[in-house]
Amino acid sequence: MGGWSWLCCGRSNAGCDAVRLPEPFHLPAPLPQWPQGGDFAKGTICIGELDVVNITKFRSIWSCPGASFYEPGGVPDGFHCLGHYAQQNDRPLQGFLLVAREVASHLLTSIKPALEKPLDYSLVWTNAGLNEDDNSECGCVWLPSPPNGYKALGYVVTKGPKKPSLEAVRCVRDDLTDTCKSFRSIVNLENVCQIWKTRPCHRGVRGHGIPVGTFACETESTESEESILPCLKNLDSNLKAMPNLEQINALIKHYGPTVFFHPQETYLPSSVSWFFENGATLHKKDIKMGDVILPGGSNLPAGGTNDGEYWIDLPDDDRNEYVKVGNLKSAELYAHVKPAHGGTFTDIAMWVFCPFNGPATIKVGFASFALQKVGRHIGDWEHFTLRVSNFSGELSSIYFSQHSGGEWVDACNLEFVSGNKAIMYSSRNGHASYPHPGCYLMGSEKLGVGVRNDVARSDFSVDSSTQYKIISAGHLGGAVVEPCWLQYMREWGPKITYNSRSEIDTVLSFLPFFLRFTAEAIFNSLPEELYEEEGPTGPKEKNNWEGDERG
């Protein structure tokens, strides 16, 4: 696979351009021998009436200048393809396709088989010329026609106009499927056929949807709902492929990123216990004096909701400035382990705590302005999430949390510092996470207006592969005891009201008239919390604790 292939994407052979297929991606280091136990990293996962295997080696079918299409290679005996894979040519080949077989114990008990051949195929798109004698190099996208009560889970691609064999794929009984949505464009074929990457609609800890790795295909003649094929559904509630505690520790030690803070960072992280032991106080509404928090947080109010009755503050004595800048030596990452994509993946969310979030720096054109108030608040919780395949234990992607949103970055686009340990860059003062060094704007990159997020490597770092603590793993029952402070659902800093927006207005007043209103509109569109000094709630109050990450 890979190398040069002469493939034509036009309607004739004239002007055919060379298309270079993506090279397969491999992690920098081989995977270790994972500790034994359960079905984690065994290669096959049972999801009820089906066994599924994750195929990551492909055979190229057809390519055009924007993307390439593949079928799974090395499908085990008895397993069946569910559809084909597509991806852009400008990135390494990293993807998967699930293949499936019926579980032997269900073959005799089910009224209808779980898998059936399609009845036929309908042509969705082709670049073949109607008046051409030779269309052997054309690309064709076909939709399987499922029997009644079954659904197709993927499109089939051919090189040349010949209809695919009915043996090429299998359709799945509809009660074994779940809904999908498109979320990332792959390519627009001749501006008439949009190819999309898909993901399950029902995600998070309680989501049963399992991505198959196939693509969606939307043309002018199809409704968007029709073009998004379903995915599989895990009907086995035992989630047998999730890692045990020993395997979780092995995963973190093998993949745990090194978090680099900016060389000019003032407000570094600390452990939660260091924060408490050095004078952090618990305040109650209408009571002037705060109470010292015990080292484990056992005197924090547990449960409930963020009702404004309690908040945490810095020490009210001469330790205030000392605690505000954190303590890198004590810092540790707090790991929340949870199932993803119906238990076929494991998410390891790594939370970092900083006693203080510093003020923002805004950029307008070529000028930058360091502010005094905007963006600052006491207590800061940030995180990143490792997504690991439960078929093999291989790192698939990492989620980088960035203020009010974030992004998933595939393993092939990460930087690695040692073996398979990625690099995480934490932005100056704000502690948002990014995969590469540079200046990221929260605002308009095109106009060069927004809040700066500067990230760079420095001597300030935390190695999460060694400096970590597992604080929650619900699938293991009581094997992991959650710390007392994790049950505190209120704010980790006080709410201080002042007109922080006036700082922005002062900067805007110095701008040329033609630029002022554009910049003002951009700053008005930024999250409201940027202009408030209010401590965040803890990890368990975030919507991604039970749900999927925000894209």
Coordinates of C-alpha atoms in Angstrom, one line a residue:
M1 CA 0.0 0.0 0.0
G2 CA 1.2 3.5 -0.6
G3 CA 3.5 4.6 -3.4
W4 CA 2.5 6.2 -6.7
S5 CA -0.6 5.0 -8.6
W6 CA -1.7 6.6 -11.9
L7 CA -5.5 7.0 -11.4
C8 CA -7.8 9.3 -13.3
C9 CA -10.6 11.3 -11.6
G10 CA -11.9 13.2 -14.7
R11 CA -14.4 12.2 -17.3
S12 CA -11.7 11.2 -19.8
N13 CA -8.2 9.9 -19.7
A14 CA -6.9 13.2 -21.0
G15 CA -5.0 15.2 -18.4
C16 CA -5.0 12.3 -15.9
D17 CA -2.9 13.4 -12.8
A18 CA -0.8 11.1 -10.6
V19 CA -2.4 10.6 -7.2
R20 CA -0.2 9.5 -4.4
L21 CA -1.9 7.3 -1.9
P22 CA -1.4 8.1 1.8
E23 CA 1.3 6.1 3.6
P24 CA 0.0 4.0 6.5
F25 CA 0.5 5.5 9.9
H26 CA 2.3 3.7 12.7
L27 CA 2.8 4.9 16.3
P28 CA 6.5 5.7 17.0
A29 CA 7.0 2.7 19.2
P30 CA 5.6 -0.9 19.2
L31 CA 2.8 -1.7 21.6
P32 CA 3.7 -3.5 24.8
Q33 CA 2.3 -6.8 25.9
W34 CA -0.7 -5.6 27.8
P35 CA -1.6 -7.3 31.1
Q36 CA -4.0 -10.1 30.7
G37 CA -7.6 -10.1 31.8
G38 CA -11.0 -9.9 30.3
D39 CA -11.4 -9.3 26.5
F40 CA -9.4 -6.1 26.4
A41 CA -7.0 -6.0 23.4
K42 CA -8.0 -9.5 22.4
G43 CA -8.9 -8.4 18.8
T44 CA -12.5 -9.4 18.8
I45 CA -15.4 -7.8 20.8
C46 CA -18.8 -9.4 21.3
I47 CA -21.6 -6.8 21.1
G48 CA -24.6 -9.1 21.6
E49 CA -25.5 -11.2 18.5
L50 CA -22.4 -10.1 16.6
D51 CA -18.7 -10.5 17.1
V52 CA -16.8 -7.6 15.5
V53 CA -13.1 -7.2 14.5
N54 CA -11.3 -3.9 13.9
I55 CA -9.5 -3.9 10.5
T56 CA -6.8 -1.3 10.1
K57 CA -5.0 -2.7 7.0
F58 CA -6.6 -1.7 3.7
R59 CA -6.5 -2.5 0.0
S60 CA -6.8 0.5 -2.2
I61 CA -9.8 0.5 -4.6
W62 CA -9.9 3.9 -6.3
S63 CA -8.4 7.4 -5.8
C64 CA -8.9 10.9 -7.0
P65 CA -6.9 14.1 -6.1
G66 CA -8.9 14.7 -3.0
A67 CA -9.3 11.3 -1.4
S68 CA -8.8 7.6 -1.6
F69 CA -11.2 4.7 -1.1
Y70 CA -10.4 1.3 0.5
E71 CA -11.7 -2.1 1.3
P72 CA -10.6 -4.0 4.4
G73 CA -7.6 -6.3 4.0
G74 CA -7.1 -9.6 5.8
V75 CA -10.7 -10.2 6.9
P76 CA -10.7 -13.2 9.2
D77 CA -12.6 -16.3 8.1
G78 CA -16.3 -16.1 8.8
F79 CA -16.3 -12.3 9.1
H80 CA -18.0 -10.0 6.6
C81 CA -17.3 -6.5 5.4
L82 CA -20.0 -3.9 6.2
G83 CA -18.8 -1.1 3.8
H84 CA -15.8 0.7 2.5
Y85 CA -13.5 3.4 4.0
A86 CA -12.5 6.8 2.6
Q87 CA -10.1 9.5 3.7
Q88 CA -8.2 12.5 2.5
N89 CA -4.9 12.0 0.6
D90 CA -3.1 14.8 2.4
R91 CA -2.7 12.9 5.7
P92 CA -1.3 9.5 6.7
L93 CA -3.6 6.5 6.4
Q94 CA -5.1 6.0 9.8
G95 CA -8.6 4.6 10.1
F96 CA -10.5 1.4 10.6
L97 CA -13.4 -0.7 9.3
L98 CA -15.3 -3.2 11.5
V99 CA -16.1 -6.6 10.1
A100 CA -18.7 -8.8 11.7
R101 CA -19.9 -12.4 12.1
E102 CA -22.9 -13.8 13.9
V103 CA -22.3 -15.2 17.4
A104 CA -22.6 -19.0 17.2
S105 CA -25.0 -19.2 20.1
H106 CA -27.5 -16.9 18.4
L107 CA -27.5 -18.7 15.1
L108 CA -30.1 -21.2 16.2
T109 CA -32.1 -19.0 18.6
S110 CA -32.7 -15.9 16.5
I111 CA -35.8 -15.7 14.4
K112 CA -33.9 -13.8 11.7
P113 CA -30.2 -13.9 11.1
A114 CA -28.2 -10.9 12.2
L115 CA -26.5 -10.5 8.8
E116 CA -27.9 -10.8 5.3
K117 CA -26.6 -10.2 1.8
P118 CA -27.9 -7.2 0.0
L119 CA -30.6 -7.8 -2.7
D120 CA -28.9 -5.4 -5.1
Y121 CA -27.0 -2.1 -5.4
S122 CA -28.0 1.3 -6.6
L123 CA -25.5 3.6 -8.3
V124 CA -25.1 6.8 -6.2
W125 CA -22.3 8.5 -8.1
T126 CA -19.9 7.9 -10.9
N127 CA -17.5 10.0 -12.9
A128 CA -17.8 7.7 -15.9
G129 CA -18.5 9.4 -19.2
L130 CA -21.7 8.3 -21.0
N131 CA -20.1 8.7 -24.4
E132 CA -16.8 7.0 -23.6
D133 CA -15.8 3.5 -24.7
D134 CA -13.4 2.9 -21.9
N135 CA -14.6 3.6 -18.3
S136 CA -12.3 1.1 -16.7
E137 CA -10.6 3.8 -14.6
C138 CA -13.7 5.5 -13.4
G139 CA -14.9 5.6 -9.8
C140 CA -18.4 4.4 -8.7
V141 CA -20.1 4.7 -5.4
W142 CA -22.9 2.1 -4.7
L143 CA -25.5 1.8 -2.0
P144 CA -26.4 -1.8 -1.0
S145 CA -30.2 -2.5 -1.2
P146 CA -31.0 -4.3 2.1
P147 CA -33.7 -7.0 2.6
N148 CA -36.8 -5.9 4.5
G149 CA -35.9 -5.5 8.2
Y150 CA -32.2 -4.9 7.5
K151 CA -30.0 -1.8 7.0
A152 CA -26.9 -1.1 5.0
L153 CA -24.1 0.3 7.1
G154 CA -21.7 1.4 4.4
Y155 CA -21.3 2.3 0.8
V156 CA -19.3 0.2 -1.7
V157 CA -16.8 1.7 -4.1
T158 CA -15.6 0.1 -7.4
K159 CA -13.0 1.0 -9.9
G160 CA -14.9 0.7 -13.2
P161 CA -18.6 0.5 -13.8
K162 CA -19.2 -3.1 -13.0
K163 CA -21.8 -3.6 -10.2
P164 CA -20.3 -5.1 -7.0
S165 CA -20.8 -8.8 -6.0
L166 CA -23.6 -9.5 -3.6
E167 CA -20.9 -11.2 -1.5
A168 CA -19.0 -7.9 -1.1
V169 CA -20.8 -6.8 2.0
R170 CA -23.5 -7.7 4.5
C171 CA -26.5 -5.8 5.8
V172 CA -27.4 -5.8 9.5
R173 CA -30.8 -6.5 11.1
D174 CA -32.2 -3.1 12.0
D175 CA -32.6 -3.7 15.8
L176 CA -28.9 -4.2 16.0
T177 CA -28.2 -0.7 14.6
D178 CA -28.1 2.8 16.0
T179 CA -28.3 6.3 14.3
C180 CA -25.3 8.2 13.0
K181 CA -24.5 11.8 12.0
S182 CA -22.0 13.3 9.7
F183 CA -19.4 15.5 11.4
R184 CA -16.3 15.9 9.1
S185 CA -16.1 16.4 5.4
I186 CA -13.7 14.1 3.5
V187 CA -14.1 15.2 -0.1
N188 CA -16.6 16.7 -2.5
L189 CA -16.5 14.6 -5.7
E190 CA -16.9 16.9 -8.7
N191 CA -19.0 19.2 -6.5
V192 CA -22.0 16.9 -6.7
C193 CA -21.2 14.1 -4.2
Q194 CA -20.2 15.0 -0.7
I195 CA -18.3 12.3 1.2
W196 CA -18.5 12.6 5.0
K197 CA -17.0 10.9 8.0
T198 CA -19.7 9.8 10.5
R199 CA -20.1 9.2 14.2
P200 CA -22.8 7.7 16.4
C201 CA -25.6 10.1 17.6
H202 CA -25.7 8.4 21.0
R203 CA -22.3 8.8 22.5
G204 CA -20.8 9.1 26.0
V205 CA -20.8 6.7 28.9
R206 CA -24.4 5.5 28.2
G207 CA -24.2 5.6 24.4
H208 CA -24.5 2.2 22.7
G209 CA -23.6 3.4 19.2
I210 CA -20.5 1.9 17.6
P211 CA -18.8 3.5 14.6
V212 CA -18.2 1.1 11.7
G213 CA -15.6 3.2 10.0
T214 CA -17.6 3.6 6.8
F215 CA -18.5 6.9 5.2
A216 CA -21.7 8.8 4.3
C217 CA -22.5 10.0 0.8
E218 CA -24.7 12.9 0.0
T219 CA -25.8 14.0 -3.5
E220 CA -28.3 16.5 -4.9
S221 CA -30.8 13.6 -5.3
T222 CA -30.6 12.4 -1.7
E223 CA -31.9 13.9 1.5
S224 CA -29.3 14.3 4.2
E225 CA -31.1 11.9 6.5
E226 CA -31.1 9.2 3.8
S227 CA -27.4 9.7 3.2
I228 CA -26.3 9.0 6.8
L229 CA -26.3 5.3 7.2
P230 CA -26.6 3.8 10.7
C231 CA -23.9 2.3 12.8
L232 CA -23.8 -0.8 15.0
K233 CA -25.3 -0.9 18.5
N234 CA -23.7 -2.7 21.5
L235 CA -26.4 -4.8 23.2
D236 CA -24.0 -6.5 25.6
S237 CA -24.2 -4.4 28.8
N238 CA -21.3 -6.1 30.4
L239 CA -18.7 -4.1 28.3
K240 CA -16.3 -7.1 28.5
A241 CA -13.6 -5.4 26.4
M242 CA -13.1 -2.5 28.9
P243 CA -9.7 -2.6 30.6
N244 CA -9.2 -3.6 34.2
L245 CA -7.3 -1.6 36.7
E246 CA -3.9 -3.1 35.9
Q247 CA -4.5 -2.5 32.2
I248 CA -5.6 1.1 32.8
N249 CA -2.3 1.7 34.7
A250 CA -0.4 0.1 31.8
L251 CA -2.2 2.4 29.3
I252 CA -1.4 5.6 31.2
K253 CA 2.2 4.6 31.7
H254 CA 2.6 3.8 28.0
Y255 CA 0.7 6.8 26.5
G256 CA 0.6 9.5 29.2
P257 CA 1.5 12.8 27.5
T258 CA 4.0 15.3 28.8
V259 CA 2.2 18.6 29.5
F260 CA 4.4 21.6 28.6
F261 CA 3.6 25.0 30.1
H262 CA 4.6 28.2 28.4
P263 CA 8.1 29.5 29.4
Q264 CA 6.5 32.7 30.6
E265 CA 3.7 31.0 32.5
T266 CA 3.1 32.5 36.0
Y267 CA 0.2 30.4 37.2
L268 CA 1.3 26.7 37.3
P269 CA -0.6 23.7 38.4
S270 CA -0.5 22.0 41.8
S271 CA -2.1 18.9 43.3
V272 CA -5.5 19.4 44.9
S273 CA -4.1 18.2 48.3
W274 CA -1.3 20.8 48.1
F275 CA -3.9 23.5 47.4
F276 CA -5.9 22.4 50.5
E277 CA -2.9 21.9 52.7
N278 CA -1.6 25.4 52.0
G279 CA -4.6 27.3 53.2
A280 CA -7.5 27.1 50.6
T281 CA -10.7 28.0 52.3
L282 CA -14.4 27.0 52.0
H283 CA -16.9 29.8 52.1
K284 CA -20.6 29.7 52.7
K285 CA -23.1 32.3 51.5
D286 CA -23.7 35.1 54.1
I287 CA -20.9 33.9 56.4
K288 CA -17.8 36.3 56.3
M289 CA -15.1 33.9 57.4
G290 CA -14.1 30.8 55.5
D291 CA -13.2 27.4 56.9
V292 CA -9.9 25.7 56.3
I293 CA -10.3 22.7 54.0
L294 CA -9.0 19.4 55.2
P295 CA -6.3 17.7 53.0
G296 CA -8.6 15.2 51.4
G297 CA -11.5 17.6 51.2
S298 CA -13.6 15.5 53.6
N299 CA -15.3 18.7 55.0
L300 CA -16.5 19.9 51.6
P301 CA -20.2 19.6 51.0
A302 CA -20.8 16.6 48.8
G303 CA -23.4 16.1 46.0
G304 CA -26.2 18.5 45.2
T305 CA -25.8 21.1 42.4
N306 CA -24.0 24.4 42.0
D307 CA -26.5 26.5 43.9
G308 CA -24.2 29.4 44.8
E309 CA -24.3 28.4 48.5
Y310 CA -20.6 27.5 48.7
W311 CA -17.3 28.3 47.0
I312 CA -13.6 27.8 47.5
D313 CA -11.1 30.7 47.8
L314 CA -7.4 31.3 48.2
P315 CA -5.9 31.7 51.7
D316 CA -6.9 35.0 53.2
D317 CA -3.4 35.5 54.7
D318 CA 0.1 36.1 53.4
R319 CA 0.1 32.7 51.6
N320 CA -2.3 34.1 49.0
E321 CA 0.3 35.0 46.3
Y322 CA 2.3 31.9 47.1
V323 CA -0.6 29.5 46.5
K324 CA -1.8 31.5 43.5
V325 CA 1.3 30.6 41.4
G326 CA 0.8 26.8 42.1
N327 CA 3.4 24.2 42.8
L328 CA 4.7 22.2 39.9
K329 CA 6.5 19.7 42.0
S330 CA 3.3 18.5 43.6
A331 CA 1.2 18.5 40.4
E332 CA -0.5 15.4 39.2
L333 CA -3.1 14.5 36.5
Y334 CA -6.4 13.1 37.7
A335 CA -7.6 10.3 35.4
H336 CA -11.3 9.5 34.8
V337 CA -11.7 6.3 32.8
K338 CA -14.9 5.6 30.9
P339 CA -16.3 3.6 28.0
A340 CA -16.7 5.3 24.6
H341 CA -18.5 4.2 21.4
G342 CA -20.4 1.4 23.1
G343 CA -17.4 0.0 25.0
T344 CA -15.3 -0.5 21.8
F345 CA -13.0 2.4 23.0
T346 CA -11.8 3.6 26.3
D347 CA -11.6 7.3 27.1
I348 CA -9.0 8.4 29.7
A349 CA -9.8 12.0 30.6
M350 CA -6.8 13.5 32.4
W351 CA -7.7 16.5 34.5
V352 CA -5.1 19.1 35.7
F353 CA -5.8 21.7 38.4
C354 CA -4.3 25.2 38.7
P355 CA -5.0 27.4 41.7
F356 CA -5.3 30.4 39.4
N357 CA -6.2 31.3 35.8
G358 CA -4.3 34.4 34.7
P359 CA -5.6 37.4 32.7
A360 CA -5.9 37.3 28.9
T361 CA -3.9 38.9 26.2
I362 CA -5.8 40.2 23.2
K363 CA -4.5 40.6 19.7
V364 CA -5.7 43.1 17.1
G365 CA -3.8 43.0 13.9
F366 CA -0.1 43.1 14.7
A367 CA -0.6 44.6 18.2
S368 CA -1.1 42.7 21.4
F369 CA -2.5 44.0 24.7
A370 CA -1.9 42.3 28.0
L371 CA -5.0 42.8 30.2
Q372 CA -5.3 43.0 34.0
K373 CA -8.7 41.5 34.7
V374 CA -10.3 39.8 31.7
G375 CA -9.9 36.1 31.8
R376 CA -8.7 35.7 35.4
H377 CA -10.3 33.7 38.1
I378 CA -9.4 31.5 41.1
G379 CA -9.4 27.8 40.5
D380 CA -8.9 26.3 37.0
W381 CA -9.8 22.8 35.8
E382 CA -8.6 21.8 32.3
H383 CA -8.3 18.4 30.7
F384 CA -7.4 16.3 27.7
T385 CA -8.7 12.9 26.8
L386 CA -6.9 9.8 25.4
R387 CA -9.1 7.6 23.2
V388 CA -7.8 4.0 23.1
S389 CA -9.1 1.1 21.0
N390 CA -10.3 -1.8 23.1
F391 CA -9.6 -4.1 20.2
S392 CA -5.8 -3.6 20.4
G393 CA -5.0 -1.1 23.1
E394 CA -3.7 1.3 20.4
L395 CA -4.1 5.1 20.8
S396 CA -6.6 6.4 18.3
S397 CA -6.8 10.1 19.1
I398 CA -6.5 12.8 21.8
Y399 CA -9.1 15.4 22.7
F400 CA -7.6 18.9 23.4
S401 CA -9.9 21.0 25.6
Q402 CA -9.9 24.6 24.7
H403 CA -12.0 27.0 26.8
S404 CA -15.6 26.6 25.6
G405 CA -14.8 23.8 23.1
G406 CA -12.0 21.7 21.9
E407 CA -10.8 19.4 19.1
W408 CA -10.1 15.7 18.5
V409 CA -6.7 15.1 16.9
D410 CA -5.9 11.7 15.4
A411 CA -2.7 10.0 16.5
C412 CA -1.1 10.6 13.1
N413 CA -1.2 14.4 13.7
L414 CA 0.3 14.4 17.2
E415 CA 3.8 15.3 18.3
F416 CA 5.5 12.6 20.4
V417 CA 8.2 13.3 23.1
S418 CA 9.1 9.8 24.0
G419 CA 7.9 6.5 22.5
N420 CA 4.2 6.7 22.2
K421 CA 3.8 9.6 24.7
A422 CA 2.4 12.6 23.0
I423 CA 3.1 16.3 23.7
M424 CA 0.4 18.5 25.3
Y425 CA 0.9 22.3 25.1
S426 CA -0.8 24.3 27.8
S427 CA -1.6 27.9 26.9
R428 CA -0.1 30.8 28.8
N429 CA -2.3 32.0 31.7
G430 CA -5.5 30.2 30.3
H431 CA -4.2 26.6 30.3
A432 CA -6.1 25.5 27.2
S433 CA -4.5 22.5 25.5
Y434 CA -3.1 22.3 22.0
P435 CA -1.2 19.7 19.9
H436 CA 1.5 22.0 18.5
P437 CA 3.4 25.1 19.5
G438 CA 2.3 28.5 18.3
C439 CA -0.3 31.3 18.9
Y440 CA -3.9 30.2 18.6
L441 CA -6.6 32.9 18.5
M442 CA -10.0 32.6 20.1
G443 CA -11.7 34.9 17.7
S444 CA -10.9 35.4 14.0
E445 CA -7.7 33.9 12.8
K446 CA -8.4 35.4 9.4
L447 CA -8.6 39.0 10.7
G448 CA -6.0 38.5 13.4
V449 CA -8.4 39.6 16.2
G450 CA -9.1 37.7 19.4
V451 CA -7.7 36.4 22.6
R452 CA -4.2 34.9 22.4
N453 CA -3.4 31.4 23.4
D454 CA 0.4 31.1 23.3
V455 CA 1.9 27.7 23.7
A456 CA 5.5 26.6 23.6
R457 CA 7.9 24.0 25.1
S458 CA 9.7 25.0 28.3
D459 CA 11.3 23.6 31.4
F460 CA 7.8 23.7 33.1
S461 CA 6.3 20.3 32.5
V462 CA 4.3 17.5 34.0
D463 CA 4.7 13.9 32.9
S464 CA 1.3 12.4 33.1
S465 CA 2.6 8.9 32.6
T466 CA 4.1 9.0 36.1
Q467 CA 2.4 11.9 37.9
Y468 CA -1.1 10.8 37.8
K469 CA -3.9 9.4 40.0
I470 CA -6.9 7.4 38.9
I471 CA -9.9 9.1 40.5
S472 CA -12.9 7.4 38.8
A473 CA -13.6 4.3 36.7
G474 CA -17.3 3.5 37.0
H475 CA -17.1 0.3 34.9
L476 CA -14.9 -1.3 37.5
G477 CA -17.6 -1.0 40.3
G478 CA -15.9 -0.2 43.6
A479 CA -12.3 -0.9 42.4
V480 CA -11.5 2.9 42.3
V481 CA -12.6 4.9 45.3
E482 CA -13.4 8.5 44.3
P483 CA -11.8 11.2 46.4
C484 CA -14.0 13.4 48.6
W485 CA -13.2 16.6 46.7
L486 CA -14.6 15.0 43.5
Q487 CA -18.1 15.0 45.1
Y488 CA -17.9 18.8 45.6
M489 CA -20.3 20.2 42.9
R490 CA -19.9 23.9 43.7
E491 CA -17.4 26.5 42.4
W492 CA -13.7 26.3 43.0
G493 CA -13.4 30.1 43.1
P494 CA -15.5 33.1 44.2
K495 CA -17.6 35.2 41.8
I496 CA -16.2 38.8 41.7
T497 CA -18.3 41.3 39.9
Y498 CA -16.8 44.3 38.1
N499 CA -16.9 45.8 34.6
S500 CA -14.0 43.8 33.2
R501 CA -15.4 44.5 29.7
S502 CA -14.2 48.1 30.1
E503 CA -10.6 46.9 29.5
I504 CA -11.6 45.6 26.1
D505 CA -13.4 48.9 25.3
T506 CA -10.4 50.9 26.2
V507 CA -8.3 49.0 23.7
L508 CA -10.9 49.3 21.1
S509 CA -11.1 53.1 21.5
F510 CA -7.5 53.4 20.2
L511 CA -8.2 51.5 17.0
P512 CA -8.9 53.1 13.6
F513 CA -12.6 53.6 13.0
F514 CA -12.8 51.0 10.2
L515 CA -11.3 48.3 12.4
R516 CA -13.0 49.1 15.7
F517 CA -16.5 47.8 14.9
T518 CA -15.2 44.6 13.3
A519 CA -13.0 43.9 16.4
E520 CA -15.9 44.7 18.7
A521 CA -18.2 42.3 17.0
I522 CA -15.6 39.5 17.4
F523 CA -15.1 40.2 21.1
N524 CA -18.9 40.3 21.6
S525 CA -19.1 36.8 20.1
L526 CA -16.7 35.3 22.6
P527 CA -18.0 33.2 25.6
E528 CA -19.5 35.3 28.3
E529 CA -17.5 33.6 31.0
L530 CA -14.4 35.3 29.6
Y531 CA -15.6 38.6 31.0
E532 CA -16.6 37.2 34.4
E533 CA -14.3 36.4 37.4
E534 CA -16.0 33.3 38.6
G535 CA -14.5 30.0 39.7
P536 CA -15.3 26.9 37.6
T537 CA -17.1 23.8 38.9
G538 CA -15.2 20.6 39.3
P539 CA -14.7 17.8 36.8
K540 CA -17.8 15.8 37.8
E541 CA -20.1 18.8 37.0
K542 CA -18.8 19.1 33.4
N543 CA -21.1 17.7 30.7
N544 CA -18.3 15.6 29.3
W545 CA -18.1 13.6 32.6
E546 CA -21.0 11.4 31.4
G547 CA -21.2 12.7 27.8
D548 CA -18.8 12.8 24.8
E549 CA -16.3 15.7 24.4
R550 CA -17.5 18.9 22.8
G551 CA -16.2 19.4 19.2

